[in-house]
């Protein structure tokens, strides 16, 4: 198995020696450089050099021409002006022939960097058929005679020159004939690179070439499979470089690149990293690869997403690599990709942004871009061409799949998150009713009661005011009279007291203790033990007295039973909260959450308010009750998610459980929140569809219809309260509700 971290003592990290053949002095101004490749052998090249240039102060990565050609795999004989003569050529050729590393002994190429020797060179070529091709840097040939062998000439772009047989002219964006010498003041890196590539390709046509594809494959093998810094660097020239253009990462020179591979690349790649080749073009000195980089972002990938903590997302990033190979070793890698799709797939930029008062869809794509590269028919074309700016009031039509904002935070910092909730009330538009007309009366009475409640601390009093219980009661019971609404409010007050008692501190033992006190306070007999539990228990008893006297006897038993169901759920939920990671099924979670949402007691109060005594529940009506409880519970979790996330990470919430549930296909972690929210919204839509189907399957019956109406009032009222209440503080106004944008 490939290592996951750098170990300098590992056998795979032992230093791979660079080719280090030394130059041999043949005569004054004539020297011999054996090939500087791993193979160590190659054909012969004779280079004619000018005298020394004025040195530049800037350090260049390029080696001087002799070493550069040796790195290409040639045995290089160099002759420095003014030593060009038949005698010096013979010394050079004989020196090459005596070299054990020379593998082609019947033909040689010539490269000329000095104009003064051109007439002599042309004469020498004419008299020696072993000289098969000629490359000239920076100087035009005489018009006559035409070169006797194929000749490539590099000239500054403004040079006038004649064309002729055996002659290829390449004009470069440079004004000096010294552009190819890295030590010269006139050195031009771009022109030198282009010229060298063309010259190498030209010479290799006549002297032979390495298998560049095999060299590139070997490099990738050490880089991604063996994961060895030393062996990867062993496939590269003495001073290579790598540029990852979108993120400006990589390394220039052996020392810097080794550190980059060691600290930020080879061991930063996730364990499941894979390269999928789409196309490959092999030239004379480079390989151009189209490929897809696959991985799971389960660790920080410094070179791809620098500074971005792991998101757990699957990534499929289309990439392009331009790989320059010198001899049998890599000189450089230029790697490109669309950082937009990378950021989108990682879940750290939105698909839509505010723009001039509207919302603009960003012209970026996710994993579809990789699908399209792999199969040109896999994704419909031109869908972005129809993108328009959206008015905030029409955001629902966009079906946004919002993701994390572009704010990048350190690993240990909180990352702002955006997600989208459509207006769920549109699903229930036919069931919505005006606010209960006695709301203001009930609200003013309740506020006075809160202000006078001595058992509430200042902090708890603010919590109660933000809960806006009168609004919830008025929405759930739109037709209740003042007394009935007051009774519903007293139940809600008891429920909120129970919630606060079981949260301070939150534990299963606390839930059992205060659950028993709560049920004691609701039973017809008034146990002395409840009064001994403190002020809150005493308040529960006082509220219970009002409820018991208000709810007619035929309905009390069902109401008490529904509250026993509630307490049972609260105790189970407390147990679940102690080990939240074990709650990894939305089915199991909902079995408890249907109890703790507290809607079933509302249903029983509705029976009392509507006078529905002795109602018989057919199976489909019971199924409707379950779906209605699901809708109330999950919609409440959806709207309370931000509040819970800020308090405790929302460890026990439908959205979080959905991320833990393997059947949903969701990832876990903050980056998966927008997708989990979208899953939750779709789940609610499906539950609504099931509810409607069950409703339509029931035969018309006055009492059943009245019960269904109250059940739907409970669902719709809960959503209306959730989107408006200060407790969750999600939407300031109707425009904000229609936009649906939430930020944590």
CSV table of C-alpha atoms in Angstrom, one decimal, residues 330-622:
chain,number,residue,atom,x,y,z
A,330,UNK,CA,10.9,15.6,-17.4
A,331,UNK,CA,11.8,19.2,-17.5
A,332,UNK,CA,8.5,20.8,-16.7
A,333,UNK,CA,4.8,20.3,-16.1
A,334,UNK,CA,2.2,23.0,-16.9
A,335,UNK,CA,-1.1,21.7,-15.3
A,336,UNK,CA,-4.4,23.5,-15.9
A,337,UNK,CA,-8.0,23.0,-14.8
A,338,UNK,CA,-11.2,25.0,-14.3
A,339,UNK,CA,-11.0,26.1,-10.7
A,340,UNK,CA,-14.7,27.1,-10.9
A,341,UNK,CA,-15.9,23.5,-11.2
A,342,UNK,CA,-13.4,22.5,-8.5
A,343,UNK,CA,-14.8,25.0,-6.0
A,344,UNK,CA,-18.4,24.1,-6.9
A,345,UNK,CA,-17.9,20.4,-6.6
A,346,UNK,CA,-16.1,20.9,-3.2
A,347,UNK,CA,-19.2,22.9,-2.1
A,348,UNK,CA,-17.6,26.2,-1.3
A,349,UNK,CA,-19.2,28.6,-3.8
A,350,UNK,CA,-22.8,29.2,-4.6
A,351,UNK,CA,-24.5,28.5,-7.9
A,352,UNK,CA,-26.3,31.8,-7.7
A,353,UNK,CA,-25.1,35.2,-6.4
A,354,UNK,CA,-26.8,38.6,-5.9
A,355,UNK,CA,-26.2,41.0,-8.8
A,356,UNK,CA,-27.7,44.4,-9.3
A,357,UNK,CA,-30.6,43.7,-7.1
A,358,UNK,CA,-31.3,40.4,-8.7
A,359,UNK,CA,-29.9,36.9,-8.6
A,360,UNK,CA,-27.4,35.7,-11.2
A,361,UNK,CA,-26.6,32.1,-12.0
A,362,UNK,CA,-22.9,31.7,-12.2
A,363,UNK,CA,-21.8,30.2,-15.5
A,364,UNK,CA,-19.9,27.3,-13.9
A,365,UNK,CA,-20.7,23.6,-13.9
A,366,UNK,CA,-20.0,20.8,-11.4
A,367,UNK,CA,-19.2,17.2,-12.1
A,368,UNK,CA,-21.1,17.5,-15.4
A,369,UNK,CA,-18.0,19.0,-16.9
A,370,UNK,CA,-16.1,15.8,-16.3
A,371,UNK,CA,-19.0,13.8,-17.6
A,372,UNK,CA,-19.0,15.8,-20.8
A,373,UNK,CA,-15.2,15.5,-21.3
A,374,UNK,CA,-15.5,11.7,-20.9
A,375,UNK,CA,-18.6,11.4,-23.1
A,376,UNK,CA,-19.7,14.2,-25.4
A,377,UNK,CA,-23.3,13.0,-25.3
A,378,UNK,CA,-23.7,12.7,-21.6
A,379,UNK,CA,-24.8,16.3,-20.8
A,380,UNK,CA,-27.3,18.5,-22.8
A,381,UNK,CA,-25.5,21.3,-24.6
A,382,UNK,CA,-26.1,25.0,-24.2
A,383,UNK,CA,-28.3,24.9,-21.1
A,384,UNK,CA,-26.4,27.8,-19.6
A,385,UNK,CA,-27.3,30.0,-22.6
A,386,UNK,CA,-30.8,30.3,-21.2
A,387,UNK,CA,-29.6,31.5,-17.8
A,388,UNK,CA,-31.2,34.8,-16.7
A,389,UNK,CA,-31.0,37.1,-13.8
A,390,UNK,CA,-33.8,36.2,-11.4
A,391,UNK,CA,-35.9,38.6,-9.4
A,392,UNK,CA,-35.7,37.7,-5.7
A,393,UNK,CA,-39.4,36.9,-5.7
A,394,UNK,CA,-39.0,34.2,-8.3
A,395,UNK,CA,-36.1,32.4,-6.5
A,396,UNK,CA,-38.3,29.3,-6.0
A,397,UNK,CA,-38.4,28.7,-9.7
A,398,UNK,CA,-34.7,28.5,-9.8
A,399,UNK,CA,-34.6,25.4,-7.6
A,400,UNK,CA,-31.2,26.6,-6.2
A,401,UNK,CA,-28.8,24.1,-4.9
A,402,UNK,CA,-26.8,26.6,-2.8
A,403,UNK,CA,-23.6,25.6,-1.3
A,404,UNK,CA,-21.0,27.1,1.1
A,405,UNK,CA,-20.1,30.7,0.4
A,406,UNK,CA,-16.9,31.8,-1.1
A,407,UNK,CA,-15.6,32.8,2.3
A,408,UNK,CA,-12.6,30.5,3.0
A,409,UNK,CA,-11.8,30.0,6.7
A,410,UNK,CA,-8.9,28.2,8.5
A,411,UNK,CA,-9.5,24.6,9.4
A,412,UNK,CA,-10.4,25.5,13.0
A,413,UNK,CA,-12.7,28.4,12.1
A,414,UNK,CA,-16.4,28.5,11.6
A,415,UNK,CA,-17.3,28.5,7.9
A,416,UNK,CA,-20.3,30.5,6.8
A,417,UNK,CA,-22.9,28.4,5.1
A,418,UNK,CA,-25.7,29.3,2.8
A,419,UNK,CA,-28.7,27.1,1.9
A,420,UNK,CA,-32.1,27.5,0.3
A,421,UNK,CA,-35.5,26.7,1.7
A,422,UNK,CA,-38.4,27.1,-0.7
A,423,UNK,CA,-41.7,28.5,0.5
A,424,UNK,CA,-43.3,25.3,1.8
A,425,UNK,CA,-46.5,27.2,2.5
A,426,UNK,CA,-47.1,27.1,-1.3
A,427,UNK,CA,-47.7,23.3,-0.9
A,428,UNK,CA,-50.6,24.0,1.5
A,429,UNK,CA,-52.0,27.2,-0.1
A,430,UNK,CA,-55.6,25.7,-0.2
A,431,UNK,CA,-55.5,25.0,3.5
A,432,UNK,CA,-54.2,28.3,4.8
A,433,UNK,CA,-56.6,30.4,7.0
A,434,UNK,CA,-56.5,33.9,8.3
A,435,UNK,CA,-54.9,34.4,11.7
A,436,UNK,CA,-57.3,33.7,14.6
A,437,UNK,CA,-59.1,37.1,15.3
A,438,UNK,CA,-58.7,36.7,19.0
A,439,UNK,CA,-54.9,36.5,18.7
A,440,UNK,CA,-54.2,40.0,19.9
A,441,UNK,CA,-56.2,39.5,23.1
A,442,UNK,CA,-54.6,36.2,23.8
A,443,UNK,CA,-51.1,37.6,23.1
A,444,UNK,CA,-51.5,40.7,25.4
A,445,UNK,CA,-52.7,38.5,28.2
A,446,UNK,CA,-49.8,36.1,27.7
A,447,UNK,CA,-47.2,38.8,27.6
A,448,UNK,CA,-48.5,40.2,30.9
A,449,UNK,CA,-48.3,36.6,32.4
A,450,UNK,CA,-44.7,36.3,31.2
A,451,UNK,CA,-43.7,39.6,32.7
A,452,UNK,CA,-45.2,38.6,36.1
A,453,UNK,CA,-43.9,35.0,36.1
A,454,UNK,CA,-41.4,35.0,39.1
A,455,UNK,CA,-40.1,31.5,38.1
A,456,UNK,CA,-38.6,33.0,34.9
A,457,UNK,CA,-35.1,34.5,34.9
A,458,UNK,CA,-34.5,37.5,32.7
A,459,UNK,CA,-32.8,35.3,30.2
A,460,UNK,CA,-35.6,32.7,30.2
A,461,UNK,CA,-38.2,35.5,29.9
A,462,UNK,CA,-36.5,36.6,26.6
A,463,UNK,CA,-36.6,33.0,25.4
A,464,UNK,CA,-40.4,32.9,26.1
A,465,UNK,CA,-41.0,36.1,24.3
A,466,UNK,CA,-39.1,35.0,21.2
A,467,UNK,CA,-41.0,31.7,21.2
A,468,UNK,CA,-44.2,33.7,20.4
A,469,UNK,CA,-46.5,30.9,21.7
A,470,UNK,CA,-49.7,33.0,21.2
A,471,UNK,CA,-48.8,33.2,17.5
A,472,UNK,CA,-48.3,29.4,17.3
A,473,UNK,CA,-51.6,28.7,19.1
A,474,UNK,CA,-53.5,31.2,16.9
A,475,UNK,CA,-52.1,29.6,13.7
A,476,UNK,CA,-52.8,26.0,14.8
A,477,UNK,CA,-56.3,26.9,16.1
A,478,UNK,CA,-57.6,29.6,13.7
A,479,UNK,CA,-61.2,29.2,14.8
A,480,UNK,CA,-60.8,28.7,18.6
A,481,UNK,CA,-62.5,31.2,20.9
A,482,UNK,CA,-60.6,33.1,23.6
A,483,UNK,CA,-61.0,30.4,26.3
A,484,UNK,CA,-60.0,27.6,23.9
A,485,UNK,CA,-57.0,29.5,22.7
A,486,UNK,CA,-56.1,30.3,26.3
A,487,UNK,CA,-56.2,26.5,27.1
A,488,UNK,CA,-54.0,25.8,24.1
A,489,UNK,CA,-51.5,28.5,25.2
A,490,UNK,CA,-51.4,26.9,28.7
A,491,UNK,CA,-50.5,23.6,27.1
A,492,UNK,CA,-47.8,25.3,25.1
A,493,UNK,CA,-46.5,27.0,28.2
A,494,UNK,CA,-46.3,23.6,30.0
A,495,UNK,CA,-44.5,22.2,27.0
A,496,UNK,CA,-41.9,25.0,27.0
A,497,UNK,CA,-41.3,24.6,30.7
A,498,UNK,CA,-40.8,20.9,30.2
A,499,UNK,CA,-38.4,21.7,27.3
A,500,UNK,CA,-36.3,24.1,29.4
A,501,UNK,CA,-36.3,21.7,32.5
A,502,UNK,CA,-35.1,18.8,30.4
A,503,UNK,CA,-32.4,20.9,28.7
A,504,UNK,CA,-30.8,22.1,32.0
A,505,UNK,CA,-28.8,20.0,32.0
A,506,UNK,CA,-29.7,17.7,29.1
A,507,UNK,CA,-29.6,14.1,30.1
A,508,UNK,CA,-31.9,11.0,30.1
A,509,UNK,CA,-32.1,11.1,33.9
A,510,UNK,CA,-33.2,14.8,33.8
A,511,UNK,CA,-35.8,13.9,31.2
A,512,UNK,CA,-37.2,11.0,33.3
A,513,UNK,CA,-37.4,13.2,36.4
A,514,UNK,CA,-39.1,16.2,34.9
A,515,UNK,CA,-41.2,14.0,32.5
A,516,UNK,CA,-42.7,12.4,35.6
A,517,UNK,CA,-43.4,15.8,37.2
A,518,UNK,CA,-45.0,17.1,34.0
A,519,UNK,CA,-47.3,14.1,33.8
A,520,UNK,CA,-48.2,14.3,37.5
A,521,UNK,CA,-49.2,17.9,36.9
A,522,UNK,CA,-51.6,16.8,34.2
A,523,UNK,CA,-53.3,14.0,36.0
A,524,UNK,CA,-56.7,14.7,37.7
A,525,UNK,CA,-55.3,14.1,41.2
A,526,UNK,CA,-52.8,16.7,42.4
A,527,UNK,CA,-49.8,14.8,43.9
A,528,UNK,CA,-47.9,16.5,46.7
A,529,UNK,CA,-44.6,15.4,45.3
A,530,UNK,CA,-44.9,17.7,42.3
A,531,UNK,CA,-45.1,20.8,44.5
A,532,UNK,CA,-41.9,19.7,46.2
A,533,UNK,CA,-39.9,20.0,42.9
A,534,UNK,CA,-39.7,23.8,43.0
A,535,UNK,CA,-41.3,26.9,41.4
A,536,UNK,CA,-41.5,25.4,37.9
A,537,UNK,CA,-43.4,22.4,39.1
A,538,UNK,CA,-45.7,24.6,41.0
A,539,UNK,CA,-46.4,26.6,37.8
A,540,UNK,CA,-47.1,23.3,36.0
A,541,UNK,CA,-49.7,22.5,38.6
A,542,UNK,CA,-51.4,25.9,38.3
A,543,UNK,CA,-51.5,25.6,34.5
A,544,UNK,CA,-52.8,22.0,34.8
A,545,UNK,CA,-55.7,23.2,36.9
A,546,UNK,CA,-56.8,25.5,34.2
A,547,UNK,CA,-56.4,22.9,31.5
A,548,UNK,CA,-58.2,20.2,33.4
A,549,UNK,CA,-61.1,22.5,34.2
A,550,UNK,CA,-61.4,23.6,30.6
A,551,UNK,CA,-61.1,20.3,28.7
A,552,UNK,CA,-64.3,18.4,29.0
A,553,UNK,CA,-64.0,14.9,30.7
A,554,UNK,CA,-64.6,12.8,27.6
A,555,UNK,CA,-61.5,14.3,26.0
A,556,UNK,CA,-59.2,14.3,29.1
A,557,UNK,CA,-58.0,10.7,28.8
A,558,UNK,CA,-57.0,11.0,25.2
A,559,UNK,CA,-55.3,14.3,25.9
A,560,UNK,CA,-53.4,12.8,28.9
A,561,UNK,CA,-52.4,9.7,26.8
A,562,UNK,CA,-51.0,11.9,24.0
A,563,UNK,CA,-48.9,13.7,26.6
A,564,UNK,CA,-47.6,10.4,28.0
A,565,UNK,CA,-46.6,9.7,24.4
A,566,UNK,CA,-44.8,13.0,24.4
A,567,UNK,CA,-42.9,12.4,27.6
A,568,UNK,CA,-41.9,8.9,26.4
A,569,UNK,CA,-40.5,10.5,23.2
A,570,UNK,CA,-38.6,13.2,25.2
A,571,UNK,CA,-36.9,10.5,27.4
A,572,UNK,CA,-35.9,8.5,24.3
A,573,UNK,CA,-34.7,11.6,22.6
A,574,UNK,CA,-32.5,12.4,25.7
A,575,UNK,CA,-31.0,8.9,25.4
A,576,UNK,CA,-30.4,9.5,21.7
A,577,UNK,CA,-28.7,12.8,22.4
A,578,UNK,CA,-26.2,11.2,24.7
A,579,UNK,CA,-24.9,9.1,21.7
A,580,UNK,CA,-26.2,11.0,18.6
A,581,UNK,CA,-23.9,9.1,16.2
A,582,UNK,CA,-25.9,5.9,16.9
A,583,UNK,CA,-29.0,7.6,15.5
A,584,UNK,CA,-28.2,6.9,11.8
A,585,UNK,CA,-31.6,6.2,10.4
A,586,UNK,CA,-34.3,8.7,9.5
A,587,UNK,CA,-36.9,6.0,10.1
A,588,UNK,CA,-35.8,5.4,13.6
A,589,UNK,CA,-35.3,9.1,14.3
A,590,UNK,CA,-38.9,9.9,13.1
A,591,UNK,CA,-40.4,7.2,15.3
A,592,UNK,CA,-39.2,9.3,18.3
A,593,UNK,CA,-39.6,12.7,16.7
A,594,UNK,CA,-43.3,12.2,15.9
A,595,UNK,CA,-43.8,12.1,19.7
A,596,UNK,CA,-41.5,15.0,20.7
A,597,UNK,CA,-42.9,17.5,18.2
A,598,UNK,CA,-45.9,17.8,20.5
A,599,UNK,CA,-48.5,17.8,17.8
A,600,UNK,CA,-50.5,14.8,18.9
A,601,UNK,CA,-51.8,16.7,22.0
A,602,UNK,CA,-52.8,19.5,19.6
A,603,UNK,CA,-54.9,16.9,17.7
A,604,UNK,CA,-56.6,15.9,20.9
A,605,UNK,CA,-57.3,19.5,21.8
A,606,UNK,CA,-58.8,19.9,18.4
A,607,UNK,CA,-61.2,17.0,19.1
A,608,UNK,CA,-62.3,19.0,22.1
A,609,UNK,CA,-62.6,22.3,20.3
A,610,UNK,CA,-64.5,20.8,17.4
A,611,UNK,CA,-66.6,18.6,19.6
A,612,UNK,CA,-65.6,15.4,17.8
A,613,UNK,CA,-66.4,12.8,20.5
A,614,UNK,CA,-66.1,9.1,19.8
A,615,UNK,CA,-64.4,9.5,16.4
A,616,UNK,CA,-63.6,6.1,14.7
A,617,UNK,CA,-60.2,6.1,12.9
A,618,UNK,CA,-60.1,4.1,9.6
A,619,UNK,CA,-56.6,2.8,8.7
A,620,UNK,CA,-56.0,5.5,6.1
A,621,UNK,CA,-56.8,8.2,8.6
A,622,UNK,CA,-54.3,6.7,11.1
